[in-house]
Amino acid sequence: MPVRRFFGAFLASTLMLAGLIATPAAARGYLQCVPFARSESGIDIHGNAKTWWAQAAGDYARGQEPRAGAVMAFASTPGMPFGHVAVVEKIVGDREILISHANWSPIRGRRGQIERDVRVVDVSERGDWSLVRVWYAPIGDLGTRANPVQGFIYPNADDSGPALAEPVWARNDWKPGNGLELVAASLDN
């Protein structure tokens, strides 16, 4: 009996440790900007956000003009050493867009959250989107820091869209006598 108890305790602690190591951050409710931008845009780039602009060269079109579906690549700064990436959702005006991104504002005290339809304003002198201010939820306004932007990475025209698309729900066309008896009969077995 002591061997069985030891083995059971060993197995339980091993599984618990493996679960802590193997569980991705997203499964624990914490999402980084890179996997979010990749899944939303279909742009298949990996690595820190600060490397996306250079990695996109030759594989994706790049530019300084925001377009819906493009990834906005933020430069590395002392306050943001790994850079940041976000997906452009809507063009509001010449100097204002809405983006979706992850791990920017702490929401309900937690980092790693997704924010959608976030206001971004171009504050560059030339109006070229090289410097922006981004809405920051804790203060309920645009952030106090201006963030340098490398540019926009455009998805390929032949990409089918977001890798994690919204589910398509089936139409409910049930009518009496439309197969429910078969379901009920199968549950009886």
mmCIF file of C-alpha atoms in Angstrom:
data_model
loop_
_atom_site.group_PDB
_atom_site.id
_atom_site.type_symbol
_atom_site.label_atom_id
_atom_site.label_comp_id
_atom_site.label_asym_id
_atom_site.label_seq_id
_atom_site.Cartn_x
_atom_site.Cartn_y
_atom_site.Cartn_z
ATOM 1 C CA MET A 1 0.000 0.000 0.000
ATOM 2 C CA PRO A 2 2.779 2.579 0.762
ATOM 3 C CA VAL A 3 4.237 2.046 -2.742
ATOM 4 C CA ARG A 4 0.863 2.728 -4.322
ATOM 5 C CA ARG A 5 0.404 5.902 -2.219
ATOM 6 C CA PHE A 6 3.921 7.101 -3.144
ATOM 7 C CA PHE A 7 3.326 6.384 -6.821
ATOM 8 C CA GLY A 8 -0.013 8.228 -6.729
ATOM 9 C CA ALA A 9 1.526 11.287 -5.063
ATOM 10 C CA PHE A 10 4.450 11.231 -7.507
ATOM 11 C CA LEU A 11 2.120 10.980 -10.511
ATOM 12 C CA ALA A 12 -0.141 13.775 -9.240
ATOM 13 C CA SER A 13 2.750 16.162 -8.594
ATOM 14 C CA THR A 14 4.350 15.356 -11.965
ATOM 15 C CA LEU A 15 1.112 16.047 -13.829
ATOM 16 C CA MET A 16 0.574 19.289 -11.931
ATOM 17 C CA LEU A 17 4.098 20.475 -12.742
ATOM 18 C CA ALA A 18 3.718 19.490 -16.403
ATOM 19 C CA GLY A 19 0.450 21.418 -16.572
ATOM 20 C CA LEU A 20 2.091 24.556 -15.233
ATOM 21 C CA ILE A 21 4.942 24.312 -17.710
ATOM 22 C CA ALA A 22 2.957 23.295 -20.788
ATOM 23 C CA THR A 23 -0.077 25.560 -20.404
ATOM 24 C CA PRO A 24 0.247 28.443 -22.863
ATOM 25 C CA ALA A 25 -0.265 31.964 -21.605
ATOM 26 C CA ALA A 26 -3.481 32.336 -23.615
ATOM 27 C CA ALA A 27 -5.008 29.323 -21.871
ATOM 28 C CA ARG A 28 -4.273 30.972 -18.519
ATOM 29 C CA GLY A 29 -6.145 34.091 -19.653
ATOM 30 C CA TYR A 30 -3.065 36.091 -20.665
ATOM 31 C CA LEU A 31 -2.454 36.892 -24.307
ATOM 32 C CA GLN A 32 0.544 38.606 -25.886
ATOM 33 C CA CYS A 33 0.141 40.986 -28.832
ATOM 34 C CA VAL A 34 2.037 38.796 -31.336
ATOM 35 C CA PRO A 35 -0.160 35.663 -31.364
ATOM 36 C CA PHE A 36 -3.252 37.866 -31.289
ATOM 37 C CA ALA A 37 -2.149 39.944 -34.301
ATOM 38 C CA ARG A 38 -1.087 36.824 -36.191
ATOM 39 C CA SER A 39 -4.448 35.106 -35.648
ATOM 40 C CA GLU A 40 -6.516 38.210 -36.420
ATOM 41 C CA SER A 41 -4.627 39.292 -39.538
ATOM 42 C CA GLY A 42 -3.480 36.003 -41.057
ATOM 43 C CA ILE A 43 0.035 37.460 -41.326
ATOM 44 C CA ASP A 44 2.266 34.523 -40.469
ATOM 45 C CA ILE A 45 5.219 36.149 -38.723
ATOM 46 C CA HIS A 46 6.722 34.915 -35.458
ATOM 47 C CA GLY A 47 9.083 36.453 -32.920
ATOM 48 C CA ASN A 48 9.013 39.659 -30.916
ATOM 49 C CA ALA A 49 6.832 42.451 -32.264
ATOM 50 C CA LYS A 50 9.881 44.672 -32.822
ATOM 51 C CA THR A 51 11.090 42.209 -35.503
ATOM 52 C CA TRP A 52 7.866 42.041 -37.538
ATOM 53 C CA TRP A 53 8.630 45.030 -39.768
ATOM 54 C CA ALA A 54 11.959 43.610 -40.933
ATOM 55 C CA GLN A 55 10.603 40.054 -41.207
ATOM 56 C CA ALA A 56 7.735 41.210 -43.432
ATOM 57 C CA ALA A 57 10.125 42.559 -46.096
ATOM 58 C CA GLY A 58 9.857 40.402 -49.210
ATOM 59 C CA ASP A 59 6.918 38.344 -47.927
ATOM 60 C CA TYR A 60 4.281 41.015 -47.317
ATOM 61 C CA ALA A 61 3.627 44.470 -48.732
ATOM 62 C CA ARG A 62 4.513 47.247 -46.293
ATOM 63 C CA GLY A 63 3.743 50.932 -46.175
ATOM 64 C CA GLN A 64 2.977 54.026 -44.123
ATOM 65 C CA GLU A 65 -0.758 54.122 -44.857
ATOM 66 C CA PRO A 66 -3.186 52.433 -42.468
ATOM 67 C CA ARG A 67 -5.633 49.998 -44.084
ATOM 68 C CA ALA A 68 -8.276 47.796 -42.494
ATOM 69 C CA GLY A 69 -6.765 44.372 -41.820
ATOM 70 C CA ALA A 70 -3.166 45.619 -41.792
ATOM 71 C CA VAL A 71 -0.846 45.106 -38.845
ATOM 72 C CA MET A 72 0.539 48.292 -37.319
ATOM 73 C CA ALA A 73 4.133 47.575 -36.220
ATOM 74 C CA PHE A 74 5.315 49.695 -33.292
ATOM 75 C CA ALA A 75 9.044 50.293 -32.858
ATOM 76 C CA SER A 76 10.971 49.202 -29.797
ATOM 77 C CA THR A 77 11.377 51.893 -27.119
ATOM 78 C CA PRO A 78 12.765 51.888 -23.569
ATOM 79 C CA GLY A 79 9.185 51.667 -22.281
ATOM 80 C CA MET A 80 8.245 49.015 -24.847
ATOM 81 C CA PRO A 81 11.479 47.049 -25.481
ATOM 82 C CA PHE A 82 9.832 44.231 -27.448
ATOM 83 C CA GLY A 83 7.751 46.550 -29.628
ATOM 84 C CA HIS A 84 4.044 46.002 -30.174
ATOM 85 C CA VAL A 85 1.733 44.925 -32.996
ATOM 86 C CA ALA A 86 -1.953 45.677 -33.493
ATOM 87 C CA VAL A 87 -4.529 45.064 -36.221
ATOM 88 C CA VAL A 88 -6.218 48.013 -37.944
ATOM 89 C CA GLU A 89 -9.997 47.606 -37.758
ATOM 90 C CA LYS A 90 -11.314 50.852 -39.243
ATOM 91 C CA ILE A 91 -10.113 54.117 -40.752
ATOM 92 C CA VAL A 92 -11.933 56.935 -38.946
ATOM 93 C CA GLY A 93 -10.167 59.858 -40.631
ATOM 94 C CA ASP A 94 -6.833 61.035 -42.050
ATOM 95 C CA ARG A 95 -5.222 60.916 -38.616
ATOM 96 C CA GLU A 96 -7.416 58.547 -36.639
ATOM 97 C CA ILE A 97 -7.978 54.781 -36.790
ATOM 98 C CA LEU A 98 -9.451 52.034 -34.645
ATOM 99 C CA ILE A 99 -7.341 48.978 -33.835
ATOM 100 C CA SER A 100 -7.648 45.695 -31.977
ATOM 101 C CA HIS A 101 -4.736 44.442 -29.917
ATOM 102 C CA ALA A 102 -3.732 42.434 -26.866
ATOM 103 C CA ASN A 103 -1.668 43.168 -23.776
ATOM 104 C CA TRP A 104 -1.783 46.972 -23.832
ATOM 105 C CA SER A 105 -4.113 48.274 -21.128
ATOM 106 C CA PRO A 106 -4.640 46.405 -17.904
ATOM 107 C CA ILE A 107 -8.346 45.567 -17.789
ATOM 108 C CA ARG A 108 -9.880 44.936 -14.377
ATOM 109 C CA GLY A 109 -6.316 45.015 -13.063
ATOM 110 C CA ARG A 110 -5.046 42.297 -15.415
ATOM 111 C CA ARG A 111 -2.638 42.565 -18.320
ATOM 112 C CA GLY A 112 -2.784 40.317 -21.378
ATOM 113 C CA GLN A 113 -6.351 41.223 -22.306
ATOM 114 C CA ILE A 114 -7.815 41.850 -25.758
ATOM 115 C CA GLU A 115 -9.101 45.333 -26.591
ATOM 116 C CA ARG A 116 -11.192 45.997 -29.692
ATOM 117 C CA ASP A 117 -12.016 49.254 -31.492
ATOM 118 C CA VAL A 118 -9.262 51.137 -29.689
ATOM 119 C CA ARG A 119 -8.690 54.742 -30.754
ATOM 120 C CA VAL A 120 -5.275 55.632 -32.219
ATOM 121 C CA VAL A 121 -4.332 59.156 -33.310
ATOM 122 C CA ASP A 122 -1.428 60.100 -35.576
ATOM 123 C CA VAL A 123 0.536 62.820 -33.767
ATOM 124 C CA SER A 124 3.497 62.959 -36.169
ATOM 125 C CA GLU A 125 4.423 66.403 -37.495
ATOM 126 C CA ARG A 126 4.127 65.291 -41.142
ATOM 127 C CA GLY A 127 0.959 63.226 -40.700
ATOM 128 C CA ASP A 128 2.791 60.087 -41.842
ATOM 129 C CA TRP A 129 1.792 57.722 -39.002
ATOM 130 C CA SER A 130 5.354 57.534 -37.687
ATOM 131 C CA LEU A 131 4.251 58.630 -34.188
ATOM 132 C CA VAL A 132 0.920 57.811 -32.523
ATOM 133 C CA ARG A 133 -0.936 58.021 -29.246
ATOM 134 C CA VAL A 134 -3.077 55.043 -28.256
ATOM 135 C CA TRP A 135 -6.146 54.921 -26.011
ATOM 136 C CA TYR A 136 -5.171 53.715 -22.534
ATOM 137 C CA ALA A 137 -8.094 52.307 -20.555
ATOM 138 C CA PRO A 138 -6.841 53.044 -16.995
ATOM 139 C CA ILE A 139 -6.900 56.801 -17.634
ATOM 140 C CA GLY A 140 -9.887 56.769 -19.997
ATOM 141 C CA ASP A 141 -8.022 58.787 -22.613
ATOM 142 C CA LEU A 142 -5.214 58.646 -25.130
ATOM 143 C CA GLY A 143 -1.993 57.600 -23.434
ATOM 144 C CA THR A 144 0.445 60.289 -22.366
ATOM 145 C CA ARG A 145 3.313 58.688 -24.318
ATOM 146 C CA ALA A 146 3.725 59.093 -28.080
ATOM 147 C CA ASN A 147 4.752 55.765 -29.638
ATOM 148 C CA PRO A 148 6.941 55.420 -32.743
ATOM 149 C CA VAL A 149 5.497 53.252 -35.516
ATOM 150 C CA GLN A 150 7.618 51.475 -38.118
ATOM 151 C CA GLY A 151 4.694 51.175 -40.514
ATOM 152 C CA PHE A 152 1.871 48.905 -41.633
ATOM 153 C CA ILE A 153 2.163 45.320 -42.857
ATOM 154 C CA TYR A 154 -0.553 44.400 -45.340
ATOM 155 C CA PRO A 155 -1.980 40.869 -45.567
ATOM 156 C CA ASN A 156 -1.525 39.101 -48.889
ATOM 157 C CA ALA A 157 -4.530 39.388 -51.198
ATOM 158 C CA ASP A 158 -4.842 35.597 -51.433
ATOM 159 C CA ASP A 159 -4.981 35.100 -47.649
ATOM 160 C CA SER A 160 -8.347 33.780 -46.571
ATOM 161 C CA GLY A 161 -8.615 36.128 -43.594
ATOM 162 C CA PRO A 162 -8.273 35.641 -39.874
ATOM 163 C CA ALA A 163 -6.976 32.267 -38.769
ATOM 164 C CA LEU A 164 -9.406 32.332 -35.842
ATOM 165 C CA ALA A 165 -12.585 33.448 -37.596
ATOM 166 C CA GLU A 166 -15.820 33.942 -35.739
ATOM 167 C CA PRO A 167 -17.938 30.779 -35.652
ATOM 168 C CA VAL A 168 -20.747 30.416 -38.154
ATOM 169 C CA TRP A 169 -23.855 29.158 -36.432
ATOM 170 C CA ALA A 170 -26.247 26.752 -38.104
ATOM 171 C CA ARG A 171 -29.768 27.900 -38.769
ATOM 172 C CA ASN A 172 -32.347 26.463 -36.415
ATOM 173 C CA ASP A 173 -34.933 24.976 -38.779
ATOM 174 C CA TRP A 174 -36.372 22.405 -36.398
ATOM 175 C CA LYS A 175 -40.034 21.558 -36.877
ATOM 176 C CA PRO A 176 -42.113 18.827 -35.246
ATOM 177 C CA GLY A 177 -41.270 15.518 -36.872
ATOM 178 C CA ASN A 178 -37.964 16.864 -38.179
ATOM 179 C CA GLY A 179 -35.654 14.231 -36.704
ATOM 180 C CA LEU A 180 -36.015 14.882 -32.984
ATOM 181 C CA GLU A 181 -37.504 11.425 -32.471
ATOM 182 C CA LEU A 182 -34.284 9.897 -33.826
ATOM 183 C CA VAL A 183 -32.232 11.869 -31.327
ATOM 184 C CA ALA A 184 -34.523 10.837 -28.477
ATOM 185 C CA ALA A 185 -34.402 7.195 -29.586
ATOM 186 C CA SER A 186 -30.600 7.244 -29.719
ATOM 187 C CA LEU A 187 -30.469 8.575 -26.156
ATOM 188 C CA ASP A 188 -32.584 5.659 -24.925
ATOM 189 C CA ASN A 189 -29.914 3.130 -25.973
#
